[in-house]
mmCIF file of C-alpha atoms in Angstrom:
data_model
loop_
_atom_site.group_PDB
_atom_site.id
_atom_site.type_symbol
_atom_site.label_atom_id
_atom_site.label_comp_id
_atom_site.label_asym_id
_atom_site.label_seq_id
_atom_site.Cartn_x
_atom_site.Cartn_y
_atom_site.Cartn_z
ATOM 1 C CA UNK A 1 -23.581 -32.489 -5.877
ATOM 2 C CA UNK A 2 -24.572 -31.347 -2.169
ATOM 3 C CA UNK A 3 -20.507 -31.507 -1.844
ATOM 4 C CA UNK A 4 -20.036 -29.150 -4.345
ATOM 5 C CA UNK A 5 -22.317 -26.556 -3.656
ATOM 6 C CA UNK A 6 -21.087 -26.573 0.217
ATOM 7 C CA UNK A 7 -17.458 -26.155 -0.956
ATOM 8 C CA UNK A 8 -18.830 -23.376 -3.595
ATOM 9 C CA UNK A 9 -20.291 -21.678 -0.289
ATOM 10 C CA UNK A 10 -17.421 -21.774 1.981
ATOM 11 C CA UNK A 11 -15.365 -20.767 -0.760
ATOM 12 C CA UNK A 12 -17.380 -17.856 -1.573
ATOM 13 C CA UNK A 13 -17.724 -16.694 2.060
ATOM 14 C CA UNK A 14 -14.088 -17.488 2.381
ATOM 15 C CA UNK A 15 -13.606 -14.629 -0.666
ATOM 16 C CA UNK A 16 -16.244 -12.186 1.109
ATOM 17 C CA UNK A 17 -14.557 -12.784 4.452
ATOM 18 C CA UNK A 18 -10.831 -11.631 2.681
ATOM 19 C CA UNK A 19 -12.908 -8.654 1.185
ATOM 20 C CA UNK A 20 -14.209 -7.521 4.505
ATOM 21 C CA UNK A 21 -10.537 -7.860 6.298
ATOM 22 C CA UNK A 22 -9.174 -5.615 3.615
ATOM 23 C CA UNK A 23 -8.930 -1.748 3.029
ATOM 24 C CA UNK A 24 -8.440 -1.039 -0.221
ATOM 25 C CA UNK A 25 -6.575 2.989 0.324
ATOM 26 C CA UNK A 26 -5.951 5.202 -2.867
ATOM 27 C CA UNK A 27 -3.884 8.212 -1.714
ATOM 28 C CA UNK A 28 -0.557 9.590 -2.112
ATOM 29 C CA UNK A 29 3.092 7.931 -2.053
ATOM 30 C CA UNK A 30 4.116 8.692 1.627
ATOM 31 C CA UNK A 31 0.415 8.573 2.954
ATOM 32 C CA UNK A 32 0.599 5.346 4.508
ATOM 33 C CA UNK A 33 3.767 4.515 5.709
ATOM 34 C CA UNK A 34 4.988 0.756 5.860
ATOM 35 C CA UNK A 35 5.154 0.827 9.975
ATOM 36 C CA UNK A 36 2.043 2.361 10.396
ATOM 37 C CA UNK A 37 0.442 -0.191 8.245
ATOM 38 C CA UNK A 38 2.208 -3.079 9.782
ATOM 39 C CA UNK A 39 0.728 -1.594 12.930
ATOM 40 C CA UNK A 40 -2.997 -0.925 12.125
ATOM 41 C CA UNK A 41 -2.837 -4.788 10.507
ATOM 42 C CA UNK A 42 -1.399 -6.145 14.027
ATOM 43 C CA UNK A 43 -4.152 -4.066 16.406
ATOM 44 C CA UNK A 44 -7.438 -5.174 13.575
ATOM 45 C CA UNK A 45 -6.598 -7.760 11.822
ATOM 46 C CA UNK A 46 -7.319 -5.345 8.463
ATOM 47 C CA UNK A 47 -4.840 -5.705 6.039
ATOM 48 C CA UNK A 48 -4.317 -2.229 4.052
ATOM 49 C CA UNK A 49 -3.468 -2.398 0.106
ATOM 50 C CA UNK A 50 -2.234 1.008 -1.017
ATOM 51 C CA UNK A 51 -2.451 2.144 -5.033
ATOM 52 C CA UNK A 52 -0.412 5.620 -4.875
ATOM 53 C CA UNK A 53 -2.028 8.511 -7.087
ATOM 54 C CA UNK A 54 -2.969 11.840 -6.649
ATOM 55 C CA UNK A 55 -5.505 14.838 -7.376
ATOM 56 C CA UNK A 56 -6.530 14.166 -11.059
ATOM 57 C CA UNK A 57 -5.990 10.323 -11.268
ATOM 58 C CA UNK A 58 -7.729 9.576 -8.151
ATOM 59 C CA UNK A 59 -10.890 11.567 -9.648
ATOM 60 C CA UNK A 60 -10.356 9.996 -12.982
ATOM 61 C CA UNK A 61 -10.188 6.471 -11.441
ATOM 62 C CA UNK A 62 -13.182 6.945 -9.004
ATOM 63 C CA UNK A 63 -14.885 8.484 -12.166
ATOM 64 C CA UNK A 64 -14.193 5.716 -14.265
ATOM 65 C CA UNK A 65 -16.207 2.878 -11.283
ATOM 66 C CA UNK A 66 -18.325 5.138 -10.549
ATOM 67 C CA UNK A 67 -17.085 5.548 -7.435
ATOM 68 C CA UNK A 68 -16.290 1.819 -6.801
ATOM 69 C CA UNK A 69 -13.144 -0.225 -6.390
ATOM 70 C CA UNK A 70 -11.325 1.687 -3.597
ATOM 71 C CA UNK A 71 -12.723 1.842 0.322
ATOM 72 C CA UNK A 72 -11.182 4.924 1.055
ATOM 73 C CA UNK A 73 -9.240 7.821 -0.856
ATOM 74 C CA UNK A 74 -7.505 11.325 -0.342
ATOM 75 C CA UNK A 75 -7.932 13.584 -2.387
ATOM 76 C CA UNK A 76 -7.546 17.751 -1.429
ATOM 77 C CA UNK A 77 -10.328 19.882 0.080
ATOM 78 C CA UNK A 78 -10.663 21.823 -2.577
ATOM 79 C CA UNK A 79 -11.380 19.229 -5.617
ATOM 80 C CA UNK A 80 -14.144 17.250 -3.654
ATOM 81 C CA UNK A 81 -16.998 19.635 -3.674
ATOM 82 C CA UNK A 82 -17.415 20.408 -7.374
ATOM 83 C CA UNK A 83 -16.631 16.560 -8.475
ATOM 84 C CA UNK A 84 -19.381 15.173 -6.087
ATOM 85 C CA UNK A 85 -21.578 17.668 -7.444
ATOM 86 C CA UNK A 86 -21.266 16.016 -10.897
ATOM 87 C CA UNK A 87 -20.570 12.795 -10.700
ATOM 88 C CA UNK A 88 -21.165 11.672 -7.283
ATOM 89 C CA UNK A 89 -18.098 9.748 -6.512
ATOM 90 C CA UNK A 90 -18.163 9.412 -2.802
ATOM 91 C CA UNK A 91 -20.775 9.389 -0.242
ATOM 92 C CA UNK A 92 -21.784 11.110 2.927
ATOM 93 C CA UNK A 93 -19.445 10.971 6.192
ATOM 94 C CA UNK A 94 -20.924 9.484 8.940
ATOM 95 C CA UNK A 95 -19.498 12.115 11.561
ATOM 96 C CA UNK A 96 -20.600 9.913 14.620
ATOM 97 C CA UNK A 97 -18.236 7.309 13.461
ATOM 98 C CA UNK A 98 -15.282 9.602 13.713
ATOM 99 C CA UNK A 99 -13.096 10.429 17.010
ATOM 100 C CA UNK A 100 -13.489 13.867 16.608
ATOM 101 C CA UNK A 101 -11.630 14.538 19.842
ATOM 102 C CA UNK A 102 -8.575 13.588 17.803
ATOM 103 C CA UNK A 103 -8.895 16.194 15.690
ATOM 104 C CA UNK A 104 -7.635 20.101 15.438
ATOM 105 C CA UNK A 105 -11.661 21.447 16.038
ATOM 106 C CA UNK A 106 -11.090 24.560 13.165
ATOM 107 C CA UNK A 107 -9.611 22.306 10.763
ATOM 108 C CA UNK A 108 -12.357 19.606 11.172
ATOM 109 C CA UNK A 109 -15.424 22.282 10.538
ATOM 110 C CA UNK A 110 -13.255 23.838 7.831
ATOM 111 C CA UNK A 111 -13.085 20.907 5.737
ATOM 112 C CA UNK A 112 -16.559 19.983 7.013
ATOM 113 C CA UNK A 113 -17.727 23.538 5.559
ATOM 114 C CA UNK A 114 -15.846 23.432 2.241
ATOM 115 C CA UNK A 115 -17.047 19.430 1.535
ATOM 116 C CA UNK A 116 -20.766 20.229 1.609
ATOM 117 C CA UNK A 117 -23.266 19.480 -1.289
ATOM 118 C CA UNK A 118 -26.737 18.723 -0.516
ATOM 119 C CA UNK A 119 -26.736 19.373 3.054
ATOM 120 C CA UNK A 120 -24.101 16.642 3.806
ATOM 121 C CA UNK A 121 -20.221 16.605 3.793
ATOM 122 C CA UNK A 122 -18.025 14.595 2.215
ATOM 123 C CA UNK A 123 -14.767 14.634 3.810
ATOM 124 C CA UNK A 124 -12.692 14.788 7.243
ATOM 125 C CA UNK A 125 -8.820 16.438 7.226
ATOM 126 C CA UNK A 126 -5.446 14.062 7.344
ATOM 127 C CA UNK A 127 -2.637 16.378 6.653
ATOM 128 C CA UNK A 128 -1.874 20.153 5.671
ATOM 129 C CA UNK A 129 1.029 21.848 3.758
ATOM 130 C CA UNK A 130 1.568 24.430 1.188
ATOM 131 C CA UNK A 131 3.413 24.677 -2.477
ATOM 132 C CA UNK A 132 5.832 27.245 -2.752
ATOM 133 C CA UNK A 133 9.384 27.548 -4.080
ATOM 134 C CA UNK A 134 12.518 25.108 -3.193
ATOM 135 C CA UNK A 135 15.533 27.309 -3.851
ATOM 136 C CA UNK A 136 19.758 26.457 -4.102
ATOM 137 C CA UNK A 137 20.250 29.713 -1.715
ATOM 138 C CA UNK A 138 23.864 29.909 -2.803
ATOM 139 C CA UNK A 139 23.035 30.433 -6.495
ATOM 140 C CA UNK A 140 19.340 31.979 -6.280
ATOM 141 C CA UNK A 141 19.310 33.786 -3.117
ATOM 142 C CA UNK A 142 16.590 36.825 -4.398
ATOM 143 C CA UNK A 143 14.442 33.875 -5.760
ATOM 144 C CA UNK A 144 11.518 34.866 -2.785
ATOM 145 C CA UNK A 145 8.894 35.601 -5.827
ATOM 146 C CA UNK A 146 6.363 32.873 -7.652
ATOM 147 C CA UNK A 147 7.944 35.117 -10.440
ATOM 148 C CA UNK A 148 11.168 33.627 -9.855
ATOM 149 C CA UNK A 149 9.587 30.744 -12.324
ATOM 150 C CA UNK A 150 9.845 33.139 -15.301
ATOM 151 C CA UNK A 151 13.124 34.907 -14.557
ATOM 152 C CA UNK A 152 15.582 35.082 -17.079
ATOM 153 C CA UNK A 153 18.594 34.790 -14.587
ATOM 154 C CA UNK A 154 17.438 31.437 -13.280
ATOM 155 C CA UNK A 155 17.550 30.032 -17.571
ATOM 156 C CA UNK A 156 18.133 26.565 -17.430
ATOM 157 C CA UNK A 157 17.984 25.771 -13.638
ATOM 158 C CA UNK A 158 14.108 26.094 -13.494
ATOM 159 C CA UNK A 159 11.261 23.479 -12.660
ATOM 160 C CA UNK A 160 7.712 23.040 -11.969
ATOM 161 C CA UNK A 161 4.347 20.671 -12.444
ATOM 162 C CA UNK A 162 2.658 21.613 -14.819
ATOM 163 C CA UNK A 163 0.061 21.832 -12.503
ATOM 164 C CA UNK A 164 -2.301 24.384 -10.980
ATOM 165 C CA UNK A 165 -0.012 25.855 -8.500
ATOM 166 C CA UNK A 166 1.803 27.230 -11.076
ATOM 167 C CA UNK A 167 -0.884 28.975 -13.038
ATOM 168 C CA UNK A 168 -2.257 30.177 -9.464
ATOM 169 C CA UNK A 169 1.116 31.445 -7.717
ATOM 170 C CA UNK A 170 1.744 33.895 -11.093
ATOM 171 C CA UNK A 171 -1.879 34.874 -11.038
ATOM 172 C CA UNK A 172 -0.964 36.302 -7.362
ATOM 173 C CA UNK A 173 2.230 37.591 -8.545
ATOM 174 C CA UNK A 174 0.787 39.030 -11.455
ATOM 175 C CA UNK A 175 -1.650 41.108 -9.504
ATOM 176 C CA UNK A 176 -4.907 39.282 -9.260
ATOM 177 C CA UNK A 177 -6.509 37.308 -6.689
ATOM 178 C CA UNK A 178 -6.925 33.695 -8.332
ATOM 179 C CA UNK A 179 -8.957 32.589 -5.495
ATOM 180 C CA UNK A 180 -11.227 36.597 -5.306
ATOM 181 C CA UNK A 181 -12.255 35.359 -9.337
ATOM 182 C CA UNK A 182 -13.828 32.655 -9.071
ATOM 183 C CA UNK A 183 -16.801 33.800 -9.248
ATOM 184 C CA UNK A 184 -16.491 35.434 -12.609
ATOM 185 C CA UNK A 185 -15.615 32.922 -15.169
ATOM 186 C CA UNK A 186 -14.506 35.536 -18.119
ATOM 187 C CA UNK A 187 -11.940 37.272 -15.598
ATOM 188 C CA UNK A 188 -10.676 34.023 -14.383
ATOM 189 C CA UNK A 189 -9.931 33.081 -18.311
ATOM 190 C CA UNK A 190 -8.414 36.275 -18.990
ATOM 191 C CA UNK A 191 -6.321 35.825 -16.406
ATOM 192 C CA UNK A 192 -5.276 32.839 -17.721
ATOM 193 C CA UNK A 193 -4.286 33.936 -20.930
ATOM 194 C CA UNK A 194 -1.747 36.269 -19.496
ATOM 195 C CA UNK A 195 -0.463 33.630 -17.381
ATOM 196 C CA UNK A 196 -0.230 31.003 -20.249
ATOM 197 C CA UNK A 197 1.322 33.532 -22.595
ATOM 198 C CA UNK A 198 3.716 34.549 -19.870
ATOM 199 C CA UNK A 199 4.998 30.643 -19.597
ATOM 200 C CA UNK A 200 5.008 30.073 -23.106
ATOM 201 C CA UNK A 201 7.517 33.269 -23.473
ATOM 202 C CA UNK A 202 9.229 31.857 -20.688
ATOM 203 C CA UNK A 203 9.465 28.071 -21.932
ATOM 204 C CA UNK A 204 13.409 28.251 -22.759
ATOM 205 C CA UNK A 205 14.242 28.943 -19.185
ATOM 206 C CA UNK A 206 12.733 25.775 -18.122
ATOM 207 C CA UNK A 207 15.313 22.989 -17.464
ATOM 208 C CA UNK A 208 12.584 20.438 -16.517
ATOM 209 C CA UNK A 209 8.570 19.950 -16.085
ATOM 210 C CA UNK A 210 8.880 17.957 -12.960
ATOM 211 C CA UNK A 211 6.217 14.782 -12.211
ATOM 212 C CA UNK A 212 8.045 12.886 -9.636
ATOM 213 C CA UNK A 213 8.640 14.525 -6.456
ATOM 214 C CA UNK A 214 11.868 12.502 -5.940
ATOM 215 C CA UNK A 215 13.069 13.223 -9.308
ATOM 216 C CA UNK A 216 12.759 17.148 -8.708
ATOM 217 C CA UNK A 217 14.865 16.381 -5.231
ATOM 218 C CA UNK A 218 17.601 15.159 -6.650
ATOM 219 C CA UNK A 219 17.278 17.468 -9.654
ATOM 220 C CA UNK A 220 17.938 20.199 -6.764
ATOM 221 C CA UNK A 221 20.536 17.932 -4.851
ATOM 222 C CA UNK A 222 22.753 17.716 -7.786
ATOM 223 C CA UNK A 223 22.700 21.679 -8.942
ATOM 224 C CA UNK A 224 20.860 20.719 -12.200
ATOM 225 C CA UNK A 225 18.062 22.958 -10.915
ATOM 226 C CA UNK A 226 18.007 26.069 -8.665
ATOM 227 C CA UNK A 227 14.553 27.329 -8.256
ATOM 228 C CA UNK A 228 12.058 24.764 -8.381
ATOM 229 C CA UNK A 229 7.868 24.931 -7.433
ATOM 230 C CA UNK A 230 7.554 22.569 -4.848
ATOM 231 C CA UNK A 231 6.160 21.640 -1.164
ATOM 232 C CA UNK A 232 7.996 22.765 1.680
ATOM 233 C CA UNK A 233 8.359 19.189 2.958
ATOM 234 C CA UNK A 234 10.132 18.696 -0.264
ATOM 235 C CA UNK A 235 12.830 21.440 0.969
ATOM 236 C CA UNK A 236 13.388 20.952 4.579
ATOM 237 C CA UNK A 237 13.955 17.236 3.426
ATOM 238 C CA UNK A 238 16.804 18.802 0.915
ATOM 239 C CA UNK A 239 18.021 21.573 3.673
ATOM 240 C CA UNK A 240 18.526 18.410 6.206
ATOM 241 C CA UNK A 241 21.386 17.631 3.977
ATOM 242 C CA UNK A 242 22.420 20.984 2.324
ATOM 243 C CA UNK A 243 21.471 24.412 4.680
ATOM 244 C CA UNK A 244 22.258 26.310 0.734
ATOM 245 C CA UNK A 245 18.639 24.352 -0.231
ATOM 246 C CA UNK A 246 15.420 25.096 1.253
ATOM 247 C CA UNK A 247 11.794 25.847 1.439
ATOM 248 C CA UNK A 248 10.785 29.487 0.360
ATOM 249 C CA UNK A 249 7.410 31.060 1.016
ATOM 250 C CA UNK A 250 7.153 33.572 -1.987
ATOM 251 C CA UNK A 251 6.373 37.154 -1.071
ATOM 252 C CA UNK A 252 2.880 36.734 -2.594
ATOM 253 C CA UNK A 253 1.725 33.922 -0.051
ATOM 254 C CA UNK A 254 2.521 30.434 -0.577
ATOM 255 C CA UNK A 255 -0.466 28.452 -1.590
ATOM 256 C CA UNK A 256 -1.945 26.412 1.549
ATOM 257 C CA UNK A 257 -3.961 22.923 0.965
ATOM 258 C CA UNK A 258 -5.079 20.443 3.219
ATOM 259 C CA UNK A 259 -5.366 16.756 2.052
ATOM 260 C CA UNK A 260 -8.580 14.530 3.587
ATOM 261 C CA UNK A 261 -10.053 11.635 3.960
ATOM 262 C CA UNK A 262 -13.412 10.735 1.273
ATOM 263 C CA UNK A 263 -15.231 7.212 1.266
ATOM 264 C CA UNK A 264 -15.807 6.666 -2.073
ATOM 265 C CA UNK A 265 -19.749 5.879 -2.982
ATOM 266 C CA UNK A 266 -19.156 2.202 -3.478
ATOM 267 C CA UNK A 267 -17.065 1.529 -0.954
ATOM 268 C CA UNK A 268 -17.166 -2.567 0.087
ATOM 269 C CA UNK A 269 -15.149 -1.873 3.805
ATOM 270 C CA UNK A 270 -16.908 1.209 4.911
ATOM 271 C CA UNK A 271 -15.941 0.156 8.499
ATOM 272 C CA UNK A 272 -12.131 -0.349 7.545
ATOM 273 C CA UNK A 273 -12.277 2.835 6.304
ATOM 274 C CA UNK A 274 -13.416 4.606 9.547
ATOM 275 C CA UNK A 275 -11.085 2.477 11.441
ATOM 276 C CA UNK A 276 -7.905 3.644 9.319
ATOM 277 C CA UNK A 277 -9.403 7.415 9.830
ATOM 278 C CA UNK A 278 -8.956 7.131 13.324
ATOM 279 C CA UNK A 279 -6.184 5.018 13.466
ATOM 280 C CA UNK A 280 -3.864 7.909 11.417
ATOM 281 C CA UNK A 281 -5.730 10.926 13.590
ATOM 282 C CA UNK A 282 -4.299 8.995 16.916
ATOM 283 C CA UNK A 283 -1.498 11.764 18.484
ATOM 284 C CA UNK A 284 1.202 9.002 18.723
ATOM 285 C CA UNK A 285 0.186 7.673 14.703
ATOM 286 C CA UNK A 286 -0.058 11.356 13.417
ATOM 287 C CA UNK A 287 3.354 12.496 15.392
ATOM 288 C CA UNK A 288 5.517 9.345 13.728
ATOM 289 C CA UNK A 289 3.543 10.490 10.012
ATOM 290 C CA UNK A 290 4.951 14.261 10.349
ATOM 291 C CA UNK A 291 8.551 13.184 11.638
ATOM 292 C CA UNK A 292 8.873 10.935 8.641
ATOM 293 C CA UNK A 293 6.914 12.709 6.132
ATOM 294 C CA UNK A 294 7.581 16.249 7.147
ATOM 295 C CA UNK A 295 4.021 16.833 6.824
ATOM 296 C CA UNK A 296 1.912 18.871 9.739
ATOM 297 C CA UNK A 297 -1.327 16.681 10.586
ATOM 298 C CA UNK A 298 -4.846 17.466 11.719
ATOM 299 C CA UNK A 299 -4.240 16.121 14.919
ATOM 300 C CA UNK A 300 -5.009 18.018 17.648
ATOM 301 C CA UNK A 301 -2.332 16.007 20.190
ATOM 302 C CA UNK A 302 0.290 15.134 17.873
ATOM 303 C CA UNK A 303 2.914 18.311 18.766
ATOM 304 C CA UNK A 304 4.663 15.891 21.690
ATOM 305 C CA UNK A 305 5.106 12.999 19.284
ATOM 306 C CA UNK A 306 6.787 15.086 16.241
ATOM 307 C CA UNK A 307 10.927 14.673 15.705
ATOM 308 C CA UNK A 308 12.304 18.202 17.253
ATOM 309 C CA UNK A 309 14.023 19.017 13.946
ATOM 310 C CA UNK A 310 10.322 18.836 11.888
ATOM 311 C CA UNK A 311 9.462 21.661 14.297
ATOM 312 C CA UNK A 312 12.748 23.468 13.755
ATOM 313 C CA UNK A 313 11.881 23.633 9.881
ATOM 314 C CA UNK A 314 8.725 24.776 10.519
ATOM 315 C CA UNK A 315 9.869 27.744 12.792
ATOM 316 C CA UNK A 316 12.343 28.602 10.088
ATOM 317 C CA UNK A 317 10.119 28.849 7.260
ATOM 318 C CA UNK A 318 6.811 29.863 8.415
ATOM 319 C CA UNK A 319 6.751 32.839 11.158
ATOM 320 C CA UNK A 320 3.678 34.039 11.944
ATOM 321 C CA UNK A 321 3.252 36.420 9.639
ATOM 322 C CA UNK A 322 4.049 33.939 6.606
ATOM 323 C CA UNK A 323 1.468 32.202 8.485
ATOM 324 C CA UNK A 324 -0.899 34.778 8.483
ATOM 325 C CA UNK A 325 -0.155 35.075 4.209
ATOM 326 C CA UNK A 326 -0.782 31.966 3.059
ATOM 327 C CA UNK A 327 -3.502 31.926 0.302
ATOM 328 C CA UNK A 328 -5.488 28.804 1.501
ATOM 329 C CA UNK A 329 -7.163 26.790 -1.780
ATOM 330 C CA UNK A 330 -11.050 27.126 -1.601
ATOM 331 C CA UNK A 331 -13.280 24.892 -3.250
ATOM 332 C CA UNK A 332 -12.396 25.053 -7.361
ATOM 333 C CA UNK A 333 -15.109 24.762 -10.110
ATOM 334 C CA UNK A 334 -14.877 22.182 -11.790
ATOM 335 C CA UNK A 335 -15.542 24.797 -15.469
ATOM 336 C CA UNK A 336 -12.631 26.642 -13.913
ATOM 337 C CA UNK A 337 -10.422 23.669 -13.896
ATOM 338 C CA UNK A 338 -10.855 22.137 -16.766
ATOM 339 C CA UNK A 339 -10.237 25.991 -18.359
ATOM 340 C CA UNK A 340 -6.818 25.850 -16.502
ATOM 341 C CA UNK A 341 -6.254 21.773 -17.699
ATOM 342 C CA UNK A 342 -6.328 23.454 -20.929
ATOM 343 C CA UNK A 343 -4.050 25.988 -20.524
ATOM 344 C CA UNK A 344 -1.440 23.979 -18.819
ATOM 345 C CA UNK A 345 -1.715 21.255 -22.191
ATOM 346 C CA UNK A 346 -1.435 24.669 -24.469
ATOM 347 C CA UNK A 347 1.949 25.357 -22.287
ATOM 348 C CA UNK A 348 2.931 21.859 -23.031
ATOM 349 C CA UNK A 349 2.356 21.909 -26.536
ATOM 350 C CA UNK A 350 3.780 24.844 -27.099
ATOM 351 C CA UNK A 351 7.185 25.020 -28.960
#
């Protein structure tokens, strides 16, 4: 009997010991690349297991444990705020446990700023991009408007996400400031109605409603699509291959979002998950993510570690006065999107 219960022991702290040399990381496909895993696993001994998701399924998941079952997640800025504020899926950042020194300072106390509910924050910045418009140059060269998504001339070769990008680039084109109503919940849903009639009248134009990012690049490779929402990774990765396709700020701003860092309230490797936080913010880690993702980091050192032709693209599609006209995302409401959830499902339904 004393047998038994010593190898029930050792095989329990056996199980504990495999749960404490483990990071369990729910964030987006290209988030943790294989070498950088491989690497972090070789320097602590953590092994990393990655479930790929992204804005709406990480909340639902985290929702659904209560904020349990993951050690670390990444969602965007601007959905963190209102969710906590409900349901309480993460919990506090312990900013003494993070390198800040690693970090771009503004950046850091932006996302610091825009995370806060009940006098704490809930979040540190990974990586920053923007959605705009990927465009076949050789068969939509005036597609430089969100608008383009709804133009007649572009029937069949059309695609977006059904996603909130959509419903907020229009708004812009349309004449509103998204962003300038939230504050006013009827405006914000009468905006919305003109948007969603405006994509319902404009459903036959669409060739495709695009959920996989690699489906929508080789939707744009092969010609079956000419204007497409997308992120400008998305089309410096296509103009690498075809200088017709690229990334397109629209002349209303393209929409700017920065994707973070959260520990998740019942996190089991809260450790791990400060570890991996530094580990990715490290100039030499954060220069090898944006050569291979094509994806700008908060990393403050990173510029000397970043392939040459990342930099090139960047130059190209974002002067400084595209710069300067990017609408960044501000915290959402959560009663303002689940009005726009139901628009979007309205646009799907919709015959």
């Amino acid at each position: 009997m004393k047998r038994l219960v010593l190898l029930m022991a050792l095989m329990l702290a056996g199980s504990s010991a495999a749960m404490a040399d483990t990071l369990q990381l729910l964030t987006w496909k290209g988030y943790a690349p294989k070498e950088l895993v491989d690497k972090f696993q070789a320097e602590t001994g953590i092994k990393v297991e990655v479930t790929y998701s992204n804005n709406e399924e990480m909340i639902a998941k985290l929702r659904a444990t209560r904020g349990a079952g993951f050690d670390l997640a990444q969602p965007s800025q601007d959905r963190i705020s209102s969710v906590q504020e409900e349901f309480g899926i993460y919990q506090p950042i312990d900013y003494s446990k993070i390198q800040a020194e690693l970090f771009i300072p503004s950046m850091l106390e932006a996302v610091k700023k825009n995370t806060l509910v009940g006098g704490a924050s809930y979040a540190v910045p990974f990586c920053w991009g923007t959605s705009g418009l990927v465009v076949n140059a050789a068969q939509a060269k005036d597609a430089t408007s969100w608008k383009a998504l709804i133009d007649p001339q572009y029937k069949g070769r059309i695609s977006y996400r059904l996603k909130r990008p959509v419903l907020i680039g229009l708004g812009f084109a349309m004449g509103y400031d998204p962003f300038a109503l939230y504050a006013d919940e009827k405006a914000y849903g009468e905006m919305l109605a003109k948007i969603e009639a405006e994509l319902i009248k404009a459903k036959p134009l669409v060739k495709n409603y695009w959920a996989n990012g690699d489906q929508l690049l080789e939707s744009v490779r092969s010609g079956e699509v000419t204007v497409a929402e997308a992120w400008d990774n998305g089309g410096w990765k296509l103009h690498d291959e075809n200088k017709d396709l690229d990334f397109v700020a629209p002349v209303e701003g393209a929409l700017g979002w920065i994707d973070t860092f959260t520990i998740p309230a019942k996190a089991k490797n809260v450790e791990a998950a400060y570890k991996w936080i530094n580990f990715m913010l490290k100039p030499e880690n954060s220069g090898y993510f944006t050569s291979a993702e094509k994806t700008p980091t908060a990393s403050k050192d990173a510029a000397p570690f970043v392939d040459k032709a990342f930099q090139a693209n960047f130059d190209r599609s974002f002067p400084q006065a595209v710069i300067d006209n990017i609408k960044w995302y501000p915290p959402v409401p959560a009663k303002l999107e689940a009005m726009e959830g139901k628009v979007l499902d309205k646009v799907k339904a919709a015959n």
